[in-house]
Coordinates of N, CA, C and O in Angstrom, one line a residue:
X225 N 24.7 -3.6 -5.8 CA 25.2 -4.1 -4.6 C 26.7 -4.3 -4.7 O 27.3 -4.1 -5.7
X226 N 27.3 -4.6 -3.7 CA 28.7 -5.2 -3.6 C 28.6 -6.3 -4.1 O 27.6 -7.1 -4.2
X227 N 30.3 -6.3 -4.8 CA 30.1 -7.6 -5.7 C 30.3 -8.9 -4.4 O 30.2 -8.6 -3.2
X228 N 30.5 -10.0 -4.6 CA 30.6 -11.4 -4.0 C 32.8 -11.3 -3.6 O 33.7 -11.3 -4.4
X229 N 32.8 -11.2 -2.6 CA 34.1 -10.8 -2.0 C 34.6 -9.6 -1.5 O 35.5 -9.6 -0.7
X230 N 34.2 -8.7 -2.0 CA 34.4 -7.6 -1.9 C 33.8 -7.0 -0.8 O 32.9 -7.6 -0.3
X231 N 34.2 -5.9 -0.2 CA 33.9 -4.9 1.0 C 33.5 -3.8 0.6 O 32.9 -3.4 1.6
X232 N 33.3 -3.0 -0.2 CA 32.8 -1.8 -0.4 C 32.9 -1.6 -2.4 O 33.7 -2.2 -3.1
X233 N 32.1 -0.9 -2.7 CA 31.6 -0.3 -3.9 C 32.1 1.4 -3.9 O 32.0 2.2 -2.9
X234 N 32.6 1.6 -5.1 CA 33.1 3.0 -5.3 C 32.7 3.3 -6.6 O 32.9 2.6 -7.6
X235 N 32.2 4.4 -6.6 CA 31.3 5.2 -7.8 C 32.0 6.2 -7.8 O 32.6 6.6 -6.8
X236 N 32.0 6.9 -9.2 CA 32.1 8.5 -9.2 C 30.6 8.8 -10.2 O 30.1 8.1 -11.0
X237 N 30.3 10.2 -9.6 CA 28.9 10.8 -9.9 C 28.8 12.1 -9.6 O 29.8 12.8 -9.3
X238 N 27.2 12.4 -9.7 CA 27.0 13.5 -9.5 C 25.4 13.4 -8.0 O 24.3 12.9 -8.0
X239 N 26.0 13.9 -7.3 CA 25.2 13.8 -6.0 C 24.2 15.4 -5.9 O 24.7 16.4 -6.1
X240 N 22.7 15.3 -5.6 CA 21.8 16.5 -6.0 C 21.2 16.3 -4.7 O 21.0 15.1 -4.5
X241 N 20.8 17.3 -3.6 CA 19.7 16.8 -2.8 C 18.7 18.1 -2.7 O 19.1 19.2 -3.1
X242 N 17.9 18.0 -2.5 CA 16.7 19.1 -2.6 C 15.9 19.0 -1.7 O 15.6 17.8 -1.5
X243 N 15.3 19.9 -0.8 CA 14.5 19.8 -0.1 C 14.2 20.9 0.9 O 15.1 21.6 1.2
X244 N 12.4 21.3 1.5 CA 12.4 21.8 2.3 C 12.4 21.7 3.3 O 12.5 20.5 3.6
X245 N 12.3 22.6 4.9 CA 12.8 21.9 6.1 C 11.5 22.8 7.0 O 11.5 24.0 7.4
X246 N 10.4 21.9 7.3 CA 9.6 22.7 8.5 C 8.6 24.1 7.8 O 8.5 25.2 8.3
X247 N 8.1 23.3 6.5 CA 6.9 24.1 5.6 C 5.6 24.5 7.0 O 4.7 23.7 7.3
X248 N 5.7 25.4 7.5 CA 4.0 25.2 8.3 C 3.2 25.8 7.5 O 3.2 27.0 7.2
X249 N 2.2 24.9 7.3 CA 1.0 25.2 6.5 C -0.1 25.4 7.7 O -0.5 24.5 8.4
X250 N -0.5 26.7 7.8 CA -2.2 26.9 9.2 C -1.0 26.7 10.5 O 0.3 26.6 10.6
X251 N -1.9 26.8 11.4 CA -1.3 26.9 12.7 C -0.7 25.3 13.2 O -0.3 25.3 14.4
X252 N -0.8 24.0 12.6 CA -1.5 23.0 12.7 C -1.1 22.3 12.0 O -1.5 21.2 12.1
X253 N 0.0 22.5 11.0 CA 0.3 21.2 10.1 C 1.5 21.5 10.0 O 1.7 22.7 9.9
X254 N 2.6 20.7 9.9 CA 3.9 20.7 9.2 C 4.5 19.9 8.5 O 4.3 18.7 8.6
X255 N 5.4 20.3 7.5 CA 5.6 19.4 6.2 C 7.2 19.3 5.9 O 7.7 20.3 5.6
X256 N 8.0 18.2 6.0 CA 9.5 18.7 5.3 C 9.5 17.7 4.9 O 9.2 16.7 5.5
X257 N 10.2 18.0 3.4 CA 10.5 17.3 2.4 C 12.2 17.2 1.9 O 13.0 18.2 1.8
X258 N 12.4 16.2 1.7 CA 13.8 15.6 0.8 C 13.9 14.5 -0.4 O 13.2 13.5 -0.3
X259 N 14.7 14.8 -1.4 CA 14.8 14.2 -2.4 C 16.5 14.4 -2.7 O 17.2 15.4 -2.6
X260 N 16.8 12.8 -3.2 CA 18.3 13.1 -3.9 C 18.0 12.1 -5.4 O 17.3 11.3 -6.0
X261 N 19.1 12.8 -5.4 CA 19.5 12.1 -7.2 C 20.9 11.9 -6.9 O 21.6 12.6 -6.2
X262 N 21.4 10.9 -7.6 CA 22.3 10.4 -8.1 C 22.6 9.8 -9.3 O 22.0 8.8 -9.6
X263 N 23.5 10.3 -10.3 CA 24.3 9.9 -11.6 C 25.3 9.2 -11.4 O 26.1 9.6 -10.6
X264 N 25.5 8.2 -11.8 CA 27.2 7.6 -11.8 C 27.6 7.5 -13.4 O 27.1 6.8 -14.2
X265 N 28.2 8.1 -13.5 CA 29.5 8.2 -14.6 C 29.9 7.3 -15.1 O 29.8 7.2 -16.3
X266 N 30.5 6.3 -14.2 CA 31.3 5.0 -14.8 C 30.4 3.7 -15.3 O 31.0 3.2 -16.2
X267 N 29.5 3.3 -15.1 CA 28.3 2.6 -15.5 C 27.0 3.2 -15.5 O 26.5 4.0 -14.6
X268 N 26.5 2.8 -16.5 CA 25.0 3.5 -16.5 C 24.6 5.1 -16.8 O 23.6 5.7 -16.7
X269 N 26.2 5.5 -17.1 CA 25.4 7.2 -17.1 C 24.4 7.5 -18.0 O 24.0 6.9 -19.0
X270 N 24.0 8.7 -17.3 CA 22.4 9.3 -17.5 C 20.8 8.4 -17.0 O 19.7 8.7 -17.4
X271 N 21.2 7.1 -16.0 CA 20.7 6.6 -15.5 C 20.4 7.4 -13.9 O 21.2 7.1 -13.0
X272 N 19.5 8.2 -13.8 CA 19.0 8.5 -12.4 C 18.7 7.8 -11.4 O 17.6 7.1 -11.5
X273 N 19.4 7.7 -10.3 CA 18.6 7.2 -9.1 C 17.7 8.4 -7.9 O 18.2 9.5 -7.6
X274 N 16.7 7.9 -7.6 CA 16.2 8.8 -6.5 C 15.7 8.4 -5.8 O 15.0 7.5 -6.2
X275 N 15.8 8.7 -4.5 CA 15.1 8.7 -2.9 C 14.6 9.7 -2.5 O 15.2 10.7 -2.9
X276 N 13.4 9.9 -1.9 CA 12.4 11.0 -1.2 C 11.9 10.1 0.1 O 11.6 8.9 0.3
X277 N 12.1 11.7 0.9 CA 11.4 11.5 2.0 C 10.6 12.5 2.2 O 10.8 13.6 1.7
X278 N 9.3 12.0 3.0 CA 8.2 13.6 3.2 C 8.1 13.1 4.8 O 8.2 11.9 5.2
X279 N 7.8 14.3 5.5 CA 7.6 14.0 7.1 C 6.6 14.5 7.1 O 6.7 15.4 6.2
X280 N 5.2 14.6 7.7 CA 4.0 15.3 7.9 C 3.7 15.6 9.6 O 3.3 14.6 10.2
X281 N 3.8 16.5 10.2 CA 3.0 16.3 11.2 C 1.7 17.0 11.5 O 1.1 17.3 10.4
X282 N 1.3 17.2 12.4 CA 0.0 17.7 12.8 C -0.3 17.8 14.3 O -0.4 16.7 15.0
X283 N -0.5 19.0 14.8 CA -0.6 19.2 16.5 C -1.4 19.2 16.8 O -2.1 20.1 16.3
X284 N -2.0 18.4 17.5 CA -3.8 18.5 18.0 C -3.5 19.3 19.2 O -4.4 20.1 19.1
X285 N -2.8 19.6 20.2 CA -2.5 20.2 21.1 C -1.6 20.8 21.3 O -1.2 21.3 20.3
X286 N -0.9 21.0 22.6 CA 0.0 21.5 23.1 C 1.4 20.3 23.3 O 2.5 20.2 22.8
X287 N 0.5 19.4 24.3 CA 0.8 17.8 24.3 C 0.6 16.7 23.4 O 0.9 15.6 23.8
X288 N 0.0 17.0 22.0 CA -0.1 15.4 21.8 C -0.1 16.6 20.0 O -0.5 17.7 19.5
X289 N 0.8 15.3 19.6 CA 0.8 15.8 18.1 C 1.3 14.2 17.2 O 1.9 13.3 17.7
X290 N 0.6 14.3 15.4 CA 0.8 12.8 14.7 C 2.3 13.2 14.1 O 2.7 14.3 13.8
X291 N 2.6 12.4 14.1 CA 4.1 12.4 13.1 C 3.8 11.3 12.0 O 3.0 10.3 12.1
X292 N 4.3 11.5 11.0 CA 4.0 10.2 9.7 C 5.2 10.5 8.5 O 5.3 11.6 7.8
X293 N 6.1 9.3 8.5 CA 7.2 9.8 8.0 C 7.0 8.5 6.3 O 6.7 7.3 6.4
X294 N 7.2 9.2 5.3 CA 6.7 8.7 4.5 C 8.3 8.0 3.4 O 9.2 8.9 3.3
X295 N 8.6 7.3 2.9 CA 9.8 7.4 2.2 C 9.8 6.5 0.7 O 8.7 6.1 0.3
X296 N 10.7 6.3 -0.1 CA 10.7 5.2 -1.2 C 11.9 4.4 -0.9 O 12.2 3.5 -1.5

């Protein structure tokens, strides 16, 4: 976090993001996925951080479809 007085935190790293966008699997399901990574350099290198998100939907119809957004 930010330290105690301070306004903002500055890293240098290495920023990775990956991901697919609107997988349709069958007529009927859809899938997009993201993931990043981040390295910082100045403390902790070769310490990985990561976040993922998955979105799933599914159309029962024309009008009505589930959304379910999933994250860490």
């Amino acid at each position: 976090g930010v330290d105690t007085g301070k306004r903002a935190r500055h890293e240098l790293g290495t920023f990775l993001s990956l991901g697919i966008d609107q997988l349709q699997i069958g007529k009927k399901f859809t899938i997009s996925t993201q993931t990043l990574f981040f390295t910082n350099y100045l403390e902790n290198f070769g310490k990985i951080d990561m976040a993922s998100t998955v979105n799933l939907q599914f159309n029962f119809s024309k009008w009505l479809s589930l959304f379910r957004h999933l994250s860490n």
